[in-house]
Coordinates of C-alpha atoms and ligand atoms in Angstrom, one line a residue:
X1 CA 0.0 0.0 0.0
X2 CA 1.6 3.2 -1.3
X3 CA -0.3 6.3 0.1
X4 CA 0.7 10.1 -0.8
X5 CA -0.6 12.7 2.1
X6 CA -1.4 16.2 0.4
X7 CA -1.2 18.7 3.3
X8 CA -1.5 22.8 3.2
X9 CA 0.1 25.3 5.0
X10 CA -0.3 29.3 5.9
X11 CA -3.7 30.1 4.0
X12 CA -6.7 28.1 2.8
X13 CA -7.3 28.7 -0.9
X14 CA -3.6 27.2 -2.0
X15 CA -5.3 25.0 -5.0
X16 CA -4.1 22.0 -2.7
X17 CA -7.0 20.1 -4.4
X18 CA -5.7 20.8 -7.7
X19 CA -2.2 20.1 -6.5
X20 CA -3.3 16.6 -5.4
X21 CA -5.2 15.7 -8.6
X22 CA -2.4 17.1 -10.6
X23 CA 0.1 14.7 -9.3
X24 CA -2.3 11.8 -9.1
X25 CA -2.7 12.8 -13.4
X26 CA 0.8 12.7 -13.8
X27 CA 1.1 9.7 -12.2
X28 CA -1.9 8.1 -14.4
X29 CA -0.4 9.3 -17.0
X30 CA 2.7 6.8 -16.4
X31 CA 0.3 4.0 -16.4
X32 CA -0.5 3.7 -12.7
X33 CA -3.7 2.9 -11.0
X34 CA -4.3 6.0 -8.7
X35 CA -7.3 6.7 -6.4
X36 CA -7.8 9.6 -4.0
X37 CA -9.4 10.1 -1.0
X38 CA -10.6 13.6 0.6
X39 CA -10.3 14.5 4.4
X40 CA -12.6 16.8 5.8
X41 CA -12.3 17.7 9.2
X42 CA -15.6 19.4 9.7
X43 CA -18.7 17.1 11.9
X44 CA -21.3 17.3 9.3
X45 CA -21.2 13.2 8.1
X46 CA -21.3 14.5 4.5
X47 CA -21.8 17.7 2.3
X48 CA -25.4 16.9 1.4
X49 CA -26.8 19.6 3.9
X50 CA -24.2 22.2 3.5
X51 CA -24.9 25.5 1.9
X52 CA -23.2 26.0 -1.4
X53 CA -22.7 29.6 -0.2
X54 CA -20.5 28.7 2.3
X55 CA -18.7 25.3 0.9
X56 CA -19.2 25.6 -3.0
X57 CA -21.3 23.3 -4.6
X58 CA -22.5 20.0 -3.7
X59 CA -21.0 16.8 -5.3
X60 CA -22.8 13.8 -6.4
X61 CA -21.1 10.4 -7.1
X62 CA -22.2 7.5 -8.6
X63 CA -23.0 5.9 -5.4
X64 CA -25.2 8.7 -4.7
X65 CA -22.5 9.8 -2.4
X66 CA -22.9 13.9 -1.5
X67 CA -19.2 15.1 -1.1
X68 CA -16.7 17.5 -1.0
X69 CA -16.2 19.5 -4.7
X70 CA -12.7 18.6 -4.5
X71 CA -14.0 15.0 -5.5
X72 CA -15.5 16.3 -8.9
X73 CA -11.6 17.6 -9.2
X74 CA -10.7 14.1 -8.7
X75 CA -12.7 12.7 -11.5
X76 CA -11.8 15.4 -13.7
X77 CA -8.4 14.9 -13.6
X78 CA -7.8 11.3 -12.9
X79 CA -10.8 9.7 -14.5
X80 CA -12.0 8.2 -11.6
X81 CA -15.6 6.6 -10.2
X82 CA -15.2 7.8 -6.6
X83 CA -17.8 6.2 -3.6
X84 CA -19.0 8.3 -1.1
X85 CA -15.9 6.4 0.9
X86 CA -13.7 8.4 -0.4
X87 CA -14.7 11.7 1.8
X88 CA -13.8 10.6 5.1
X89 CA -15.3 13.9 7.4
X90 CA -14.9 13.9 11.0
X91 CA -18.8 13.6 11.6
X92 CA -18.3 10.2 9.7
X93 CA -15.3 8.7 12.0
X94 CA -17.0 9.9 15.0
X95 CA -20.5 8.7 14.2
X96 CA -18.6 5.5 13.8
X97 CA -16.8 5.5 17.2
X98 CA -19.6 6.2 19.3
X99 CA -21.6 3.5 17.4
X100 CA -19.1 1.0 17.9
X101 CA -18.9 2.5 21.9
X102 CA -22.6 1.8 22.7
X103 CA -22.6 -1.4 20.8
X104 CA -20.1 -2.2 23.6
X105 CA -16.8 -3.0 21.1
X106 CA -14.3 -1.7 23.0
X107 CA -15.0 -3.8 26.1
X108 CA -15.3 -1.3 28.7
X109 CA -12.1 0.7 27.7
X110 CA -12.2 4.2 28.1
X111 CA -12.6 5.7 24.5
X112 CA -10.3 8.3 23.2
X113 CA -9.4 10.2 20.5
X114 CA -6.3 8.5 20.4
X115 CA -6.0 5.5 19.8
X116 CA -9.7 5.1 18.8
X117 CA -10.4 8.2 16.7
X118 CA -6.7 8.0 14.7
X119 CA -7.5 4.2 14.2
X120 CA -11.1 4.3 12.9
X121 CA -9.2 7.1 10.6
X122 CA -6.5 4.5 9.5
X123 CA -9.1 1.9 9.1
X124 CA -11.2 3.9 6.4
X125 CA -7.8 5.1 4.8
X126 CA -6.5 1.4 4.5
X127 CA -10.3 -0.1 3.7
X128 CA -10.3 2.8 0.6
X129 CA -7.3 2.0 -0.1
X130 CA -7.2 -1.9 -0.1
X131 CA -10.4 -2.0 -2.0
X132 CA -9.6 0.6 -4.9
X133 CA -6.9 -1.6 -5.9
X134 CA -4.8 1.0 -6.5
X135 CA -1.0 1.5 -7.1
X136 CA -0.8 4.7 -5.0
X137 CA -3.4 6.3 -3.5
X138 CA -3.4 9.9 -2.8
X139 CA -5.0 11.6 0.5
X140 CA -5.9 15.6 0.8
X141 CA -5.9 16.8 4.1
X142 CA -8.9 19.1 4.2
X143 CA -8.1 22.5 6.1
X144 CA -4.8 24.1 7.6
X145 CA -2.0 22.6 9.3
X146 CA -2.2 24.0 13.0
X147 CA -6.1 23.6 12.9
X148 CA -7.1 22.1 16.0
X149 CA -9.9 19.8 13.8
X150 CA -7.1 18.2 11.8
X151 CA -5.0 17.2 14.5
X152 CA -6.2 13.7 14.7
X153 CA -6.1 13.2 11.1
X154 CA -2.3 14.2 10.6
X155 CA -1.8 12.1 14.1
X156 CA -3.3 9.2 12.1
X157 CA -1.3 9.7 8.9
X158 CA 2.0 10.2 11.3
X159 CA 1.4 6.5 12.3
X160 CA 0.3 4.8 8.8
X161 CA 4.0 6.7 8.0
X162 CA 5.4 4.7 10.7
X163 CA 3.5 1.3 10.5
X164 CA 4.2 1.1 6.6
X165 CA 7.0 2.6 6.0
X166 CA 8.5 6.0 5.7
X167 CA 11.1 5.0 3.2
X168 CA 8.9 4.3 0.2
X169 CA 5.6 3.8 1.1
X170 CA 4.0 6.9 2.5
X171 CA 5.1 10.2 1.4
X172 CA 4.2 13.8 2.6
X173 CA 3.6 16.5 -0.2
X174 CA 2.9 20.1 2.2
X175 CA 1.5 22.9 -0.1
X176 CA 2.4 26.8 1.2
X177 CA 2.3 30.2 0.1
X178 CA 5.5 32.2 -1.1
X179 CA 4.2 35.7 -0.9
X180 CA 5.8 38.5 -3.2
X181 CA 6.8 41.5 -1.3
X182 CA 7.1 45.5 -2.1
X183 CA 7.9 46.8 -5.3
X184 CA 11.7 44.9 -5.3
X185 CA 9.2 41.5 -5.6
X186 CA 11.1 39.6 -3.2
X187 CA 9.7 36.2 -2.3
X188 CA 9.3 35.5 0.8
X189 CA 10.1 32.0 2.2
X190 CA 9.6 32.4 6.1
X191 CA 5.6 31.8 5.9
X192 CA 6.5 28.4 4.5
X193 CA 9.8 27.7 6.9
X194 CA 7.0 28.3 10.0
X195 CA 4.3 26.1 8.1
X196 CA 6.7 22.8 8.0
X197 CA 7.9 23.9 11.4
X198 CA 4.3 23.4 12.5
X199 CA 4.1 20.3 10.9
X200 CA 7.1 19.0 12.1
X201 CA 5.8 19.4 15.6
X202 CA 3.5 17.0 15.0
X203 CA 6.4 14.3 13.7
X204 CA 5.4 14.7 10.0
X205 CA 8.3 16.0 7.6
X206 CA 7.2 16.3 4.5
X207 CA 8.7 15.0 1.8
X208 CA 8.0 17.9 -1.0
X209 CA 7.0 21.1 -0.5
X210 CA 4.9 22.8 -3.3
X211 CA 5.0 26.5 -3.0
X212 CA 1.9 28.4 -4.6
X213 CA 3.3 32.2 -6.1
X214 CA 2.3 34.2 -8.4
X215 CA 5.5 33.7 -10.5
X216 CA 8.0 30.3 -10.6
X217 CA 9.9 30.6 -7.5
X218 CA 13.6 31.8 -7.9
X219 CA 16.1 29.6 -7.5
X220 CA 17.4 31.5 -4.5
X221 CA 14.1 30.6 -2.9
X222 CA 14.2 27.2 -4.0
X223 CA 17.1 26.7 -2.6
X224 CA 16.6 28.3 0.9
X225 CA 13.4 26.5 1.2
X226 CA 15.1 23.4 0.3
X227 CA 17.8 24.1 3.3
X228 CA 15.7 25.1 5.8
X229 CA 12.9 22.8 5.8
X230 CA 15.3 19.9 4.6
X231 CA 14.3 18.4 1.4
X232 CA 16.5 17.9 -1.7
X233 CA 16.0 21.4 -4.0
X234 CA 14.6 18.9 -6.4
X235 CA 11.5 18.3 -3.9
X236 CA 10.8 22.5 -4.2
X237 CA 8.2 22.7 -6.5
X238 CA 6.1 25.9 -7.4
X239 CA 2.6 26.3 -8.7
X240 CA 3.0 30.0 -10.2
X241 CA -0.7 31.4 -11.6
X242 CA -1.6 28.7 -14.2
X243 CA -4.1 30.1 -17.2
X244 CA -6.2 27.3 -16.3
X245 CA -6.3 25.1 -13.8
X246 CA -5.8 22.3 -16.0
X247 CA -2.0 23.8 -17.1
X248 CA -1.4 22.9 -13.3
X249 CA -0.3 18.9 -14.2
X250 CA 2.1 20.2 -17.4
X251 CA 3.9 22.8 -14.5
X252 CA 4.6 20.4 -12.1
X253 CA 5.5 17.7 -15.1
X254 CA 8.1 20.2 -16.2
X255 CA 9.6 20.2 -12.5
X256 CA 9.9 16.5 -12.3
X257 CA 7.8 16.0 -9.3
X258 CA 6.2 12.9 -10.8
X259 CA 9.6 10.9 -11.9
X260 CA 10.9 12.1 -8.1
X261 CA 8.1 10.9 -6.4
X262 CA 8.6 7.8 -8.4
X263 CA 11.7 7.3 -7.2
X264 CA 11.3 7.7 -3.8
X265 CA 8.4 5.5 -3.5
X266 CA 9.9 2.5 -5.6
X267 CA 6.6 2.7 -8.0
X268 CA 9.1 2.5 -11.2
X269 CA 10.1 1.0 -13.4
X270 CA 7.5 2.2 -15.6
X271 CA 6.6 0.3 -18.5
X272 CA 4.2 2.5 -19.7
X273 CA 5.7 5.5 -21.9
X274 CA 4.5 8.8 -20.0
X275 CA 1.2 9.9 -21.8
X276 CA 0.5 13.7 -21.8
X277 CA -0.1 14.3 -25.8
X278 CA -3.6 14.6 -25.3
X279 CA -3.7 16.2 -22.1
X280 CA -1.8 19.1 -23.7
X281 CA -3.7 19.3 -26.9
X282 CA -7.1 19.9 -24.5
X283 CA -4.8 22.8 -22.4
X284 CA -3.6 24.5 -25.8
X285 CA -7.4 24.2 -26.8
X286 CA -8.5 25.9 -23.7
X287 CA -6.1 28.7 -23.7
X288 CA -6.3 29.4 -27.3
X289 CA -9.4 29.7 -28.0
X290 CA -10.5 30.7 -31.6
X291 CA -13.7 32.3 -30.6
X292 CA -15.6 33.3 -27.7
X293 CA -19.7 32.9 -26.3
X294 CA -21.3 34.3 -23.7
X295 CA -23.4 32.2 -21.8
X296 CA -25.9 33.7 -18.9
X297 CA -26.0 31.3 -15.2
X298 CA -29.4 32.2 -13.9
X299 CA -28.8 31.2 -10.5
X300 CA -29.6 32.6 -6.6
X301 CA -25.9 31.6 -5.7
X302 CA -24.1 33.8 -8.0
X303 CA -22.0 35.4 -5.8
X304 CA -19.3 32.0 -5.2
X305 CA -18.3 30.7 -8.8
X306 CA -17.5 27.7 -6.5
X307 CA -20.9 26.8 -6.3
X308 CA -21.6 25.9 -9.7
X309 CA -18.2 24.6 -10.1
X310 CA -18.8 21.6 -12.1
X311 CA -21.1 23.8 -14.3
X312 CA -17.8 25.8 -14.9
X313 CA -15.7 23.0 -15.8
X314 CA -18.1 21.3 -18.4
X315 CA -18.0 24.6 -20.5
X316 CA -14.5 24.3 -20.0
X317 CA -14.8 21.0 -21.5
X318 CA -17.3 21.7 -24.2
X319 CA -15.9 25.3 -25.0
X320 CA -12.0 23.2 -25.9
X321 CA -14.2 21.2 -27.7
X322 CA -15.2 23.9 -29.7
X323 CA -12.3 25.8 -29.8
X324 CA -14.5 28.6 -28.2
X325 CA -14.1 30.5 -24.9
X326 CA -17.3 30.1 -23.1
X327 CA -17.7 33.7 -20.7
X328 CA -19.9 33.2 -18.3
X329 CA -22.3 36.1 -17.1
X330 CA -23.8 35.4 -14.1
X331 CA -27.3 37.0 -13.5
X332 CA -28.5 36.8 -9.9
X333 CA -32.5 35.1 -10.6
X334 CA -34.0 38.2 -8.8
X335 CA -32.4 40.4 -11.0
X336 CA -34.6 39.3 -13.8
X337 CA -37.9 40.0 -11.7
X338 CA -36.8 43.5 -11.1
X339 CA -35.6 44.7 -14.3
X340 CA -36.6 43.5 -17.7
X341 CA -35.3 40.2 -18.8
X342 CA -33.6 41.9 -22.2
X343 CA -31.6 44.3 -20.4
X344 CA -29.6 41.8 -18.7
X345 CA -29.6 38.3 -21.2
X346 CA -29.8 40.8 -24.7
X347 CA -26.3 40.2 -24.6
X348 CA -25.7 36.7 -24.2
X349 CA -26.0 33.1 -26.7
X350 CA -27.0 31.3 -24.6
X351 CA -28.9 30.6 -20.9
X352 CA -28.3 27.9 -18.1
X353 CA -30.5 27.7 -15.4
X354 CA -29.2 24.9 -12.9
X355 CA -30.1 23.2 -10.1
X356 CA -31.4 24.6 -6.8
X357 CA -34.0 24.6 -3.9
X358 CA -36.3 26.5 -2.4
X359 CA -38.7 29.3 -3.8
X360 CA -36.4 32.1 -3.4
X361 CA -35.0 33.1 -7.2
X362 CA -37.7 30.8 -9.0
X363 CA -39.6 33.2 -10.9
X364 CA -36.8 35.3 -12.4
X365 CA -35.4 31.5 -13.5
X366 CA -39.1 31.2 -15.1
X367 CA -38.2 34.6 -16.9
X368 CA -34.9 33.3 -17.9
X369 CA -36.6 30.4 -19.1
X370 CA -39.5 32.2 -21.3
X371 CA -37.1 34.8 -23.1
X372 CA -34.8 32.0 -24.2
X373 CA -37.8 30.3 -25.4
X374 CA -39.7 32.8 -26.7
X375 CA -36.2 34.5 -28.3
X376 CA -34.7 31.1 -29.9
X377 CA -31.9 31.2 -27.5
X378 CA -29.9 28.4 -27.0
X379 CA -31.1 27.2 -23.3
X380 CA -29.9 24.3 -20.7
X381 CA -32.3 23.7 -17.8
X382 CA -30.6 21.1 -15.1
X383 CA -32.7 19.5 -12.5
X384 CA -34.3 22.8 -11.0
X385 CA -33.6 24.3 -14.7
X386 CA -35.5 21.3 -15.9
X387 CA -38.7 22.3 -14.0
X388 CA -38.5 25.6 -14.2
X389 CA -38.7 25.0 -18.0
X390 CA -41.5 22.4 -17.8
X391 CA -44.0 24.9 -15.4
X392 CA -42.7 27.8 -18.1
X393 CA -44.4 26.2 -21.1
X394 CA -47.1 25.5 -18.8
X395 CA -47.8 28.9 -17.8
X396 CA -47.5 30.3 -21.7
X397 CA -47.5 27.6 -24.2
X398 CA -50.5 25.7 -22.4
X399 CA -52.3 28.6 -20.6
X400 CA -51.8 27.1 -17.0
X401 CA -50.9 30.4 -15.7
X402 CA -50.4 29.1 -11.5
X403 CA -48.9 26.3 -12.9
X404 CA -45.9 25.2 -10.3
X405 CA -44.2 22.9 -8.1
X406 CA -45.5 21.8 -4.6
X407 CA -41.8 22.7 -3.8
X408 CA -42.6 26.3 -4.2
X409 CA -46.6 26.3 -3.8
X410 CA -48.1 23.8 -2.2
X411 CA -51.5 25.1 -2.8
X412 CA -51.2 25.4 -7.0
X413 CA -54.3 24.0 -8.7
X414 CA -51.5 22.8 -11.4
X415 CA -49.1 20.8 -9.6
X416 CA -46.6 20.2 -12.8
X417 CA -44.0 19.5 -10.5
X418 CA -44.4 17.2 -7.6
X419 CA -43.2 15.2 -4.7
X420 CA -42.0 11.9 -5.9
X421 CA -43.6 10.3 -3.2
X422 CA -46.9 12.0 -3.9
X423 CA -47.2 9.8 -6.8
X424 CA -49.2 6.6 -6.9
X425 CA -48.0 3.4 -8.3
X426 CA -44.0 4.9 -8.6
X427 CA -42.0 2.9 -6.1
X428 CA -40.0 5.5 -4.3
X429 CA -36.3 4.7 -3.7
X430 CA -36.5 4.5 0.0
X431 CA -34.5 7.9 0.5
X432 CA -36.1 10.7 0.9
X433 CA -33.8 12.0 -2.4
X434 CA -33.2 10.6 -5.4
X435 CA -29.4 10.4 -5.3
X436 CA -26.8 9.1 -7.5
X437 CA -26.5 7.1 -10.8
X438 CA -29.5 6.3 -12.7
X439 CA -30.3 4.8 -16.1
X440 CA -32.0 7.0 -18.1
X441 CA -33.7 6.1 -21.7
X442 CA -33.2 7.9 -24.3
X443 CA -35.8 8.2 -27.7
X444 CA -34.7 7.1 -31.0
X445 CA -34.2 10.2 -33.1
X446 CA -34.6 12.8 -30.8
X447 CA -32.1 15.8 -30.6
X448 CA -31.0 13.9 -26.4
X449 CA -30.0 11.1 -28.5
X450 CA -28.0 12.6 -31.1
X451 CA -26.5 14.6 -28.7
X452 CA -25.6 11.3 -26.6
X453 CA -23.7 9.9 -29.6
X454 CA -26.7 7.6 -30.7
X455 CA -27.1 6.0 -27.8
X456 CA -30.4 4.9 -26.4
X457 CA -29.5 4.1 -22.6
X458 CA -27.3 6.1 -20.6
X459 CA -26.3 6.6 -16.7
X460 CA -26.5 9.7 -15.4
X461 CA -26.3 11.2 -11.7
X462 CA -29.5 12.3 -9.8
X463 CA -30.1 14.7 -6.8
X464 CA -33.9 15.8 -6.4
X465 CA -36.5 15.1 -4.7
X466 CA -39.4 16.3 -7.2
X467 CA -40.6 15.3 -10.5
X468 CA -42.9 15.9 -13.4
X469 CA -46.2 15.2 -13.0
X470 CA -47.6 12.1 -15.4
X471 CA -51.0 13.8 -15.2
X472 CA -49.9 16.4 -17.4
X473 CA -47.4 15.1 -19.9
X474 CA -49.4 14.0 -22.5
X475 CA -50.8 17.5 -23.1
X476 CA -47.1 19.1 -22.9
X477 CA -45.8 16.1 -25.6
X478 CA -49.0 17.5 -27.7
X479 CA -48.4 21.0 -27.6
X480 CA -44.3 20.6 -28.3
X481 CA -42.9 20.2 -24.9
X482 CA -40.7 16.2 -25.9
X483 CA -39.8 14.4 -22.8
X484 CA -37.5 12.5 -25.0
X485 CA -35.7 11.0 -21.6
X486 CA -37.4 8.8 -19.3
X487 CA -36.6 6.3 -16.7
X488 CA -36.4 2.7 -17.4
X489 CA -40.1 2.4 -15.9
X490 CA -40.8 5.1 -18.5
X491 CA -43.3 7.1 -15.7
X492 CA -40.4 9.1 -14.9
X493 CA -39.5 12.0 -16.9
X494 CA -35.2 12.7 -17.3
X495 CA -35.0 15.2 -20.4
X496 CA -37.4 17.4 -22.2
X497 CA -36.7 19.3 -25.4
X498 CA -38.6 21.9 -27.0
X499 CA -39.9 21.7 -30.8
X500 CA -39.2 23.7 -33.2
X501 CA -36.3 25.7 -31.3
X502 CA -32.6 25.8 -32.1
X503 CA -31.9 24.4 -28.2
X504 CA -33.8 24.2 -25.7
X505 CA -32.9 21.4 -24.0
X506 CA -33.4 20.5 -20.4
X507 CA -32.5 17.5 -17.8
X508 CA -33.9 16.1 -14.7
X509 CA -30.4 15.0 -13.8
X510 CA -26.7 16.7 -13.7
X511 CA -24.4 16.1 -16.7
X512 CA -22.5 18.6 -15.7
X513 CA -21.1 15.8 -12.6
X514 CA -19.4 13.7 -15.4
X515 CA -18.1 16.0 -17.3
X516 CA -14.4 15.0 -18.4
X517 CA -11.7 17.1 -20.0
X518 CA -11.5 15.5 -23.2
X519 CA -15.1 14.2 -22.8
X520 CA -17.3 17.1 -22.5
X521 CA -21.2 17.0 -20.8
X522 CA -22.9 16.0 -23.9
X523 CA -25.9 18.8 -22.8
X524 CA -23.5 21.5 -22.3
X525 CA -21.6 20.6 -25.3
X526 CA -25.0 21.2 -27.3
X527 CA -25.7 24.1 -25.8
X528 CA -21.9 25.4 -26.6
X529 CA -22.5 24.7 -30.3
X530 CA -25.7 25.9 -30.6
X531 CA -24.4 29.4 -28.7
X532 CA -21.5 29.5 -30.9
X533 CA -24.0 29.1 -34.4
X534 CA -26.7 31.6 -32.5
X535 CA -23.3 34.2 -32.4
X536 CA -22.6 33.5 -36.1
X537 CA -26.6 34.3 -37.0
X538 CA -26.3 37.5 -35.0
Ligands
LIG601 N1 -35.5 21.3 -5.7 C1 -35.6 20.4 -6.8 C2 -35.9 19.0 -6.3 O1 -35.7 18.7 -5.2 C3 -34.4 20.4 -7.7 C4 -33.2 19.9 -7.0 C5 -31.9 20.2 -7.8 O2 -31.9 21.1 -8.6 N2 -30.8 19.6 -7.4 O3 -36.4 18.2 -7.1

C-alpha cells in the first residue's frame, strides 16, 4: 500500500485540491492505477446539507454519495468513479466511534481520540485503499495545518508513515504560500519555513513542499526552502498562476515531481511510456481559443463561482471542444424580476438555469426560461432548470398560468411539479432524495440522442426530490414540450426538449457531474454549439 498525504500550510485557498489531482494525473499518465481520497475535518457526516454559499457546490457520485467539490476535481483529472468512501469527514469517524462505543466494542475501555479516533481514521484510509486496488493512492488533508480539527487526522497519517513505512511507502507532499513583497518583488520563504515547522511538531516532515506564487519561484528561494525545511531542492516545486487550472499537471511535469516521487516510493520501473499528448492538446485548446460565447447562469448563488463549479468545468470541457471560450455572465435570478429580462440576457447566446432549492429566485429562472424560449436562445435547464422549463411552457404555451411545483406552492391547482412520493404506483427509492446514478432512456431520433452519440441508454447522476407530474405530460408532448428521456419504468420524466427551437434542452439530472476534459457534458456541449452558431446568425 503506497499512500501520498497532500497537506497545506499558511492560508486556505492554496489550490491544494488541484495540486493533489495534478500529481495523481501525472502519475496516471505513467500508467498507474491511482485513487484519491478527501479529508474533511468538519462534523457534518457528509456535504449533502451544507450550503453551497458557504462550501461551494454539492458533489454527487455514482454511489449517490454527496461530497466535498474537490472530488469532482478528482474525477476530472484522474478519470476516476469515486464512492461516497472516499470523503472521510470527521462527523463520519465519529458517528462511527460512538456507534461502535454503545454497541459495547471496545470492552469497557475508556474511549479516546487516540487510539480510537486515529484508528477508525487508518481503518477507512487502508479499507479505501485496499479496496480501490490501486497502485498509489493519494490523500488531501482538508483544512490548515495547525487547525485544531485536523490534529487527529495528521496524528493518524503520522502512524500509517510509521506502520508502513516512511522510506517508500507513505510520502508527505505540504503545499504553502510564497508571498511576493514590495515593489523589489522579493519572495518570501519564512511563511513556509513556520508552516513545516508546524508540521514538524506533530512528527510529519514532508517529503515535497509545493510552494503556490504568483510567479515560478527563484532559484534562490528554492534553494533556501530546500535548506531550511530539509528536502532535496529537487522536492521544491512551485505552482506560479496557471491560465487554467488544468496547465497545473504540465507545470509540475516540467519540475519533475512525478519521476521524483517515483523514485522515492519504488513505484518505477514504468513500462508504460508517460502519456501527456492529449492532455496538452485539451490545455492548448482551452487557452487558445479561436472564438468566444457568452453564456448567462441564472442562479440565486451567484456570488461564489465555486458553487456551480462543475457547471464551470463542463463549458470548459465543451468550450475546448469547440475551440471557443465560453464567458460566463452570471445573472442573480432576482435580478430578472426587477428589471426586464432583455436588459440583462440581450447580450448573451446562450442561458443555463441549474439546479437549486427553495422558492427564493424561481420566478426570475421562469423569466430566464421564457425569453430563451420565446427568443430562440440556445437554453440548458438542469434539474431545478428542468422544471423551471416544464412549469414555463405551462404557464405560456399551455395557458396554465399558476402552474408550479408543490416545492414552491403547495397550494397550486396545477401541480406540474411534484413530490415523488406524492405519486401513486411509482416505487419511491426508500431515501427521501433521489441520489446518484440512474439509467435514463433515451428516444430514438430525438435531438438527447443525437447529442448522446446515438445511444439509447445512458447513466446519469441524480439529486432531487421532485418530478414531473404524469397527469400532465401527455398535453405538454401535444403541444411541443418532448420528454425524450425517461426512466427505465418510463413514468419518470429525465430530459425534455422543445420543438421547433434551435436548443432548448433541459434534464432532470446533472451532466455537468461527469463531465471530463476531453469528454465534455454531452448537454452542455449542445448548448456550446448551438451558442457559438446563435453568435454567427447575430
Ligand atoms: N429542488 C428540486 C428537487 O428537489 C431540484 C433539485 C436540484 O436542482 N438539485 O427536485
Amino acid at each position: 500500500m503506497k499512500l501520498i498525504f497532500v497537506s497545506g500550510g499558511v492560508i486556505s485557498g492554496l489550490g491544494k485540491g488541484i495540486t493533489a489531482s495534478s500529481i495523481g494525473r501525472l502519475l496516471e499518465s505513467r500508467g498507474l492505477k491511482v485513487s484519491a481520497i478527501k479529508i474533511d475535518p468538519y462534523l457534518n457526516i457528509d456535504a449533502g446539507t451544507m450550503n453551497p454559499f458557504e462550501h461551494g457546490e454539492v458533489y454527487v457520485l455514482d454511489d449517490g454519495g454527496e461530497v466535498d467539490l474537490d472530488l469532482g476535481n478528482y474525477e476530472r483529472f484522474m478519470d476516476l468513479h469515486l464512492t461516497r468512501d472516499h470523503n472521510i469527514t470527521t462527523g463520519k469517524v465519529y458517528r462511527s466511534v460512538i456507534e461502535n462505543e454503545r454497541h459495547g466494542d471496545y470492552l469497557g475501555k475508556t474511549v479516546q481520540i487516540i487510539p480510537h479516533i486515529t484508528n477508525e481514521i487508518k481503518r477507512r484510509i487502508t479499507t479505501v485503499a485496499r479496496d480501490s486496488g490501486a497502485d498509489v493512492v493519494i490523500i488531501e488533508l482538508g483544512g490548515t495545518v495547525g487547525d485544531m480539527e485536523s490534529l487527529p487526522f495528521l496524528e493518524a497519517a503520522r502512524q500509517l508513515g510509521r506502520e508502513l513505512g516512511r522510506e517508500e511507502n507513505v510520502m508527505f507532499v505540504h503545499t504553502t504560500l510564497i508571498p511576493i513583497m514590495g515593489s523589489v518583488g522579493e519572495e518570501k520563504t519564512k511563511p513556509t519555513q513556520h508552516s513545516v515547522k508546524e508540521l514538524m511538531s506533530i512528527g510529519i516532515r514532508p517529503d515535497v513542499i509545493v510552494g503556490r506564487c504568483s510567479e515560478p519561484i527563484s532559484d534562490a528561494a528554492r534553494a533556501k526552502i530546500a535548506m531550511f525545511c530539509d528536502v532535496p531542492e529537487q522536492a521544491v516545486i512551485s505552482t506560479p498562476d496557471a491560465r487554467s487550472i488544468y496547465e497545473v499537471p504540465l507545470n509540475l511535469e516540467k519540475q519533475g515531481v512525478a519521476d521524483y516521487i517515483i523514485d522515492k516510493m519504488k513505484l518505477g520501473p514504468m513500462t508504460t511510456k508517460r502519456d501527456m499528448a492529449r492532455w496538452e492538446g485539451f490545455v492548448d485548446r482551452v487557452v487558445n481559443p479561436k472564438r468566444e460565447v457568452r453564456i448567462a447562469l441564472v442562479g440565486k448563488y451567484t456570488s461564489l463561482a465555486d458553487s456551480y463549479l462543475s457547471h464551470l468545468e463542463a463549458f470548459t470541457h465543451a468550450g475546448a471542444a469547440a475551440e471557443c471560450k465560453v464567458r460566463i455572465k452570471f445573472i442573480d435570478s432576482d435580478e430578472l424580476v426587477a428589471h426586464d429580462p432583455s436588459s440583462l440576457l440581450g447580450d448573451v447566446d446562450g442561458v443555463l438555469v441549474p439546479g437549486g432549492f427553495g422558492i427564493r429566485g424561481v420566478e426570475g429562472k421562469i423569466e430566464a426560461a421564457r425569453y430563451a424560449r420565446e427568443n430562440g436562445i440556445p437554453f440548458l435547464g438542469v434539474c431545478l432548470g428542468f422544471q423551471i422549463a416544464t412549469i414555463e411552457f405551462c404557464r405560456h404555451v399551455l395557458g396554465l398560468g399558476k402552474a408550479s411545483s408543490t416545492e414552491f406552492d403547495p397550494d397550486t391547482p396545477d401541480p406540474i411539479i411534484c413530490i415523488m412520493n406524492e405519486q401513486k404506483g411509482i416505487v419511491n427509492m426508500g431515501a427521501t432524495m433521489r441520489l446518484g446514478a440512474q439509467d435514463v432512456v433515451l428516444r430514438e431520433g430525438s435531438k438527447a440522442c443525437e447529442l448522446y452519440g446515438g445511444r439509447t441508454l445512458i447513466s446519469e447522476r441524480h439529486r432531487h426530490r421532485y418530478e414531473v407530474n404524469p397527469d400532465y405530460i401527455e398535453r405538454m408532448e401535444a403541444a411541443g414540450w418532448r420528454f425524450t428521456g425517461r426512466s427505465e419504468c418510463g413514468t419518470r420524466m429525465e430530459i425534455g426538449e422543445l420543438e421547433g427551437h434551435p436548443y432548448f434542452v433541459a434534464s432532470q439530472f446533472h451532466p455537468e457531474f461527469k463531465s471530463k476534459p476531453e469528454c465534455a457534458s454531452p448537454l452542455h456541449q449542445g448548448l456550446v454549439n448551438a451558442a457559438i452558431r446563435y453568435s454567427g446568425s447575430k
